[in-house]
Amino acid sequence: MTLPSPSHLSARKKPRQARAVATLEAIFDATIQVLVTEGPQRLTTTRVAERAGVSVGSMYQYFPHKQALFYALNERYLVMLADRVVEACHSRHGGKIAQMVTALVTVYWEAKMAQPAVTRALYRSVVELDNQSLIQAFIQRVDAAAREMFASAADATFINLDVVVLTLLTTIFGTVRSAFERDLSAEDARAVHEQLIVMCKAYLRVCQP
């Protein structure tokens, strides 16, 4: 069961028309730009509105304060990240286990590492937020997609697939987070990415009856 979003962090309204959607996208893009260049402490809704080219009144129609803006931005990011993982899993249904785990590791790795400054800014923006409901919703979607993918494998079966998926995703998420926080060189990051795939493949082999 997914936790409800904290009421004080919820957006005041959802965009319904194309123009409103475009305004919200401009606000999100501007928020990321200010986060990267100024950091979360110096970010204000007024500064974001100026960068986005919208009025402060338009900002307040959606977000009463910057914490609500940070919450919505991270919700958007986690939904997009889950969409990428789910799509990668669905596209490998019925395939071989080695291809599945390679795709799973790679899609998550690339999503986190493609724009490190943005990822780092998003991590900083949620330090003081109650974002447990967002994380739980993300985990539920990714767990379900990975479980369905591995259950469809043409060359593998597992005694306890739920535990396998839990262990595998915990390992992937933790390793990617650690690699990111270490600010690895491109060469070291590539090596860790490759070794993570090797490790996950070995784990899946020993989990089969």
XYZ file of C-alpha atoms in Angstrom:
209
model
C 0.000 0.000 0.000
C 1.428 3.362 -1.071
C 1.703 6.066 1.566
C -0.235 9.299 0.904
C 1.752 12.413 0.020
C 2.172 14.904 2.889
C -0.591 17.476 2.479
C 1.714 20.450 3.125
C 4.008 19.346 0.276
C 1.322 18.676 -2.318
C 0.981 20.963 -5.325
C -2.003 23.288 -5.129
C -3.307 22.218 -8.531
C -2.485 20.014 -11.505
C -2.047 21.402 -15.031
C -4.920 20.524 -17.350
C -4.237 22.475 -20.532
C -1.190 22.379 -22.795
C -0.180 25.902 -21.833
C -0.285 25.028 -18.128
C 1.773 21.886 -18.750
C 4.379 23.968 -20.599
C 4.471 26.460 -17.723
C 5.038 23.687 -15.215
C 7.828 22.170 -17.326
C 9.507 25.578 -17.517
C 9.276 25.871 -13.724
C 10.828 22.433 -13.233
C 13.632 23.144 -15.701
C 14.355 26.463 -14.018
C 14.351 24.815 -10.590
C 17.007 22.336 -11.719
C 19.120 25.136 -13.185
C 18.976 27.162 -9.962
C 19.639 24.057 -7.842
C 22.740 23.213 -9.866
C 24.151 26.746 -9.917
C 23.038 28.075 -6.517
C 22.131 25.083 -4.341
C 18.916 24.405 -2.396
C 19.643 26.893 0.409
C 19.819 29.886 -1.936
C 16.926 28.795 -4.128
C 13.738 30.824 -3.786
C 10.453 30.552 -5.649
C 10.970 34.152 -6.838
C 14.345 33.273 -8.353
C 12.878 30.194 -10.037
C 9.980 32.229 -11.439
C 12.411 34.750 -12.917
C 14.510 31.991 -14.496
C 11.397 30.266 -15.872
C 9.975 33.483 -17.289
C 6.724 33.207 -15.337
C 5.132 35.449 -12.754
C 5.456 34.770 -9.041
C 1.654 34.524 -9.017
C 1.818 31.688 -11.529
C 4.349 29.916 -9.305
C 2.067 30.182 -6.285
C -0.838 28.733 -8.218
C 1.073 25.453 -8.082
C 3.566 25.651 -5.226
C 2.973 27.536 -1.953
C 6.656 27.299 -0.959
C 9.938 25.859 -2.193
C 9.557 22.628 -0.196
C 6.440 21.824 -2.219
C 8.394 22.645 -5.380
C 11.239 20.311 -4.344
C 8.734 17.563 -3.579
C 7.060 17.888 -6.981
C 10.413 18.000 -8.758
C 11.560 14.790 -7.094
C 8.220 13.137 -7.771
C 8.637 13.995 -11.457
C 12.190 12.625 -11.456
C 11.274 9.346 -9.737
C 8.313 8.784 -12.058
C 10.545 9.327 -15.093
C 13.202 7.012 -13.637
C 10.630 4.314 -12.887
C 9.224 4.693 -16.422
C 12.673 4.000 -17.886
C 13.260 0.954 -15.702
C 9.780 -0.454 -16.363
C 10.183 0.028 -20.127
C 13.569 -1.724 -20.077
C 12.123 -4.640 -18.114
C 9.088 -5.020 -20.356
C 11.249 -4.993 -23.483
C 13.237 -8.006 -22.178
C 10.284 -10.265 -21.327
C 10.892 -13.840 -22.454
C 14.594 -13.254 -23.002
C 17.695 -14.688 -21.374
C 18.573 -13.906 -17.787
C 21.987 -12.424 -18.653
C 20.409 -9.923 -21.038
C 17.777 -9.044 -18.457
C 20.185 -8.212 -15.662
C 22.490 -6.317 -18.016
C 19.574 -4.160 -19.144
C 18.378 -3.592 -15.574
C 21.771 -2.499 -14.268
C 22.523 -0.363 -17.310
C 19.260 1.565 -17.470
C 19.480 2.514 -13.797
C 23.195 3.296 -14.006
C 22.834 5.528 -17.063
C 19.833 7.375 -15.655
C 21.747 8.244 -12.479
C 25.106 8.981 -14.095
C 24.062 10.816 -17.266
C 23.807 14.211 -15.541
C 25.700 13.955 -12.257
C 25.248 17.628 -11.355
C 21.479 17.262 -11.641
C 21.432 14.012 -9.658
C 23.556 15.602 -6.940
C 21.276 18.646 -6.788
C 18.192 16.458 -6.467
C 19.771 14.493 -3.620
C 20.480 17.756 -1.786
C 16.974 19.095 -2.352
C 15.258 16.256 -0.451
C 17.458 16.223 2.652
C 14.773 17.819 4.832
C 11.693 16.513 3.007
C 9.390 13.664 3.961
C 9.615 11.907 0.602
C 8.955 8.366 1.839
C 5.736 8.099 -0.173
C 7.614 8.971 -3.379
C 10.328 6.407 -2.705
C 7.792 3.741 -1.820
C 5.825 4.329 -5.033
C 9.047 4.135 -7.059
C 10.166 0.922 -5.357
C 6.805 -0.770 -5.849
C 6.808 -0.049 -9.586
C 10.410 -1.144 -10.127
C 10.081 -4.261 -7.955
C 6.973 -5.364 -9.847
C 8.554 -4.768 -13.258
C 11.745 -6.652 -12.345
C 9.789 -9.535 -10.825
C 7.639 -9.919 -13.943
C 10.694 -9.769 -16.193
C 12.672 -12.417 -14.298
C 9.601 -14.644 -13.996
C 9.419 -14.700 -17.792
C 13.069 -15.709 -18.297
C 13.537 -18.375 -20.959
C 16.573 -19.944 -19.300
C 16.094 -19.554 -15.528
C 13.739 -20.251 -12.628
C 14.005 -19.150 -9.007
C 12.804 -20.758 -5.779
C 12.045 -17.448 -4.062
C 11.817 -14.767 -6.719
C 10.658 -12.048 -4.305
C 13.813 -12.360 -2.194
C 15.988 -12.531 -5.309
C 14.489 -9.313 -6.700
C 14.753 -7.563 -3.335
C 18.420 -8.520 -2.947
C 19.306 -7.722 -6.526
C 17.692 -4.277 -6.622
C 19.066 -3.349 -3.200
C 22.533 -4.241 -4.472
C 22.119 -2.290 -7.708
C 20.685 0.826 -6.064
C 23.278 0.840 -3.301
C 26.226 0.312 -5.621
C 25.130 3.042 -8.015
C 24.593 5.474 -5.134
C 28.042 4.711 -3.717
C 29.713 5.038 -7.119
C 28.005 8.363 -7.632
C 28.972 9.714 -4.214
C 32.607 8.739 -4.791
C 32.636 10.981 -7.904
C 34.531 8.345 -9.854
C 36.539 9.000 -12.975
C 34.980 7.850 -16.247
C 37.370 4.882 -16.338
C 36.594 3.772 -12.776
C 32.854 4.268 -13.273
C 32.932 2.109 -16.395
C 34.828 -0.614 -14.512
C 32.365 -0.599 -11.599
C 29.433 -0.722 -14.010
C 30.887 -3.770 -15.753
C 31.767 -5.528 -12.482
C 28.302 -4.856 -11.055
C 26.811 -6.715 -14.012
C 29.246 -9.606 -13.468
C 28.334 -9.748 -9.783
C 24.586 -9.713 -10.445
C 24.872 -12.454 -13.064
C 26.834 -14.624 -10.631
C 24.235 -14.057 -7.911
C 21.374 -15.056 -10.207
C 23.203 -18.236 -11.204
C 23.558 -19.460 -7.631
C 19.910 -18.634 -6.850
C 18.614 -21.134 -9.360
C 17.690 -24.698 -8.282
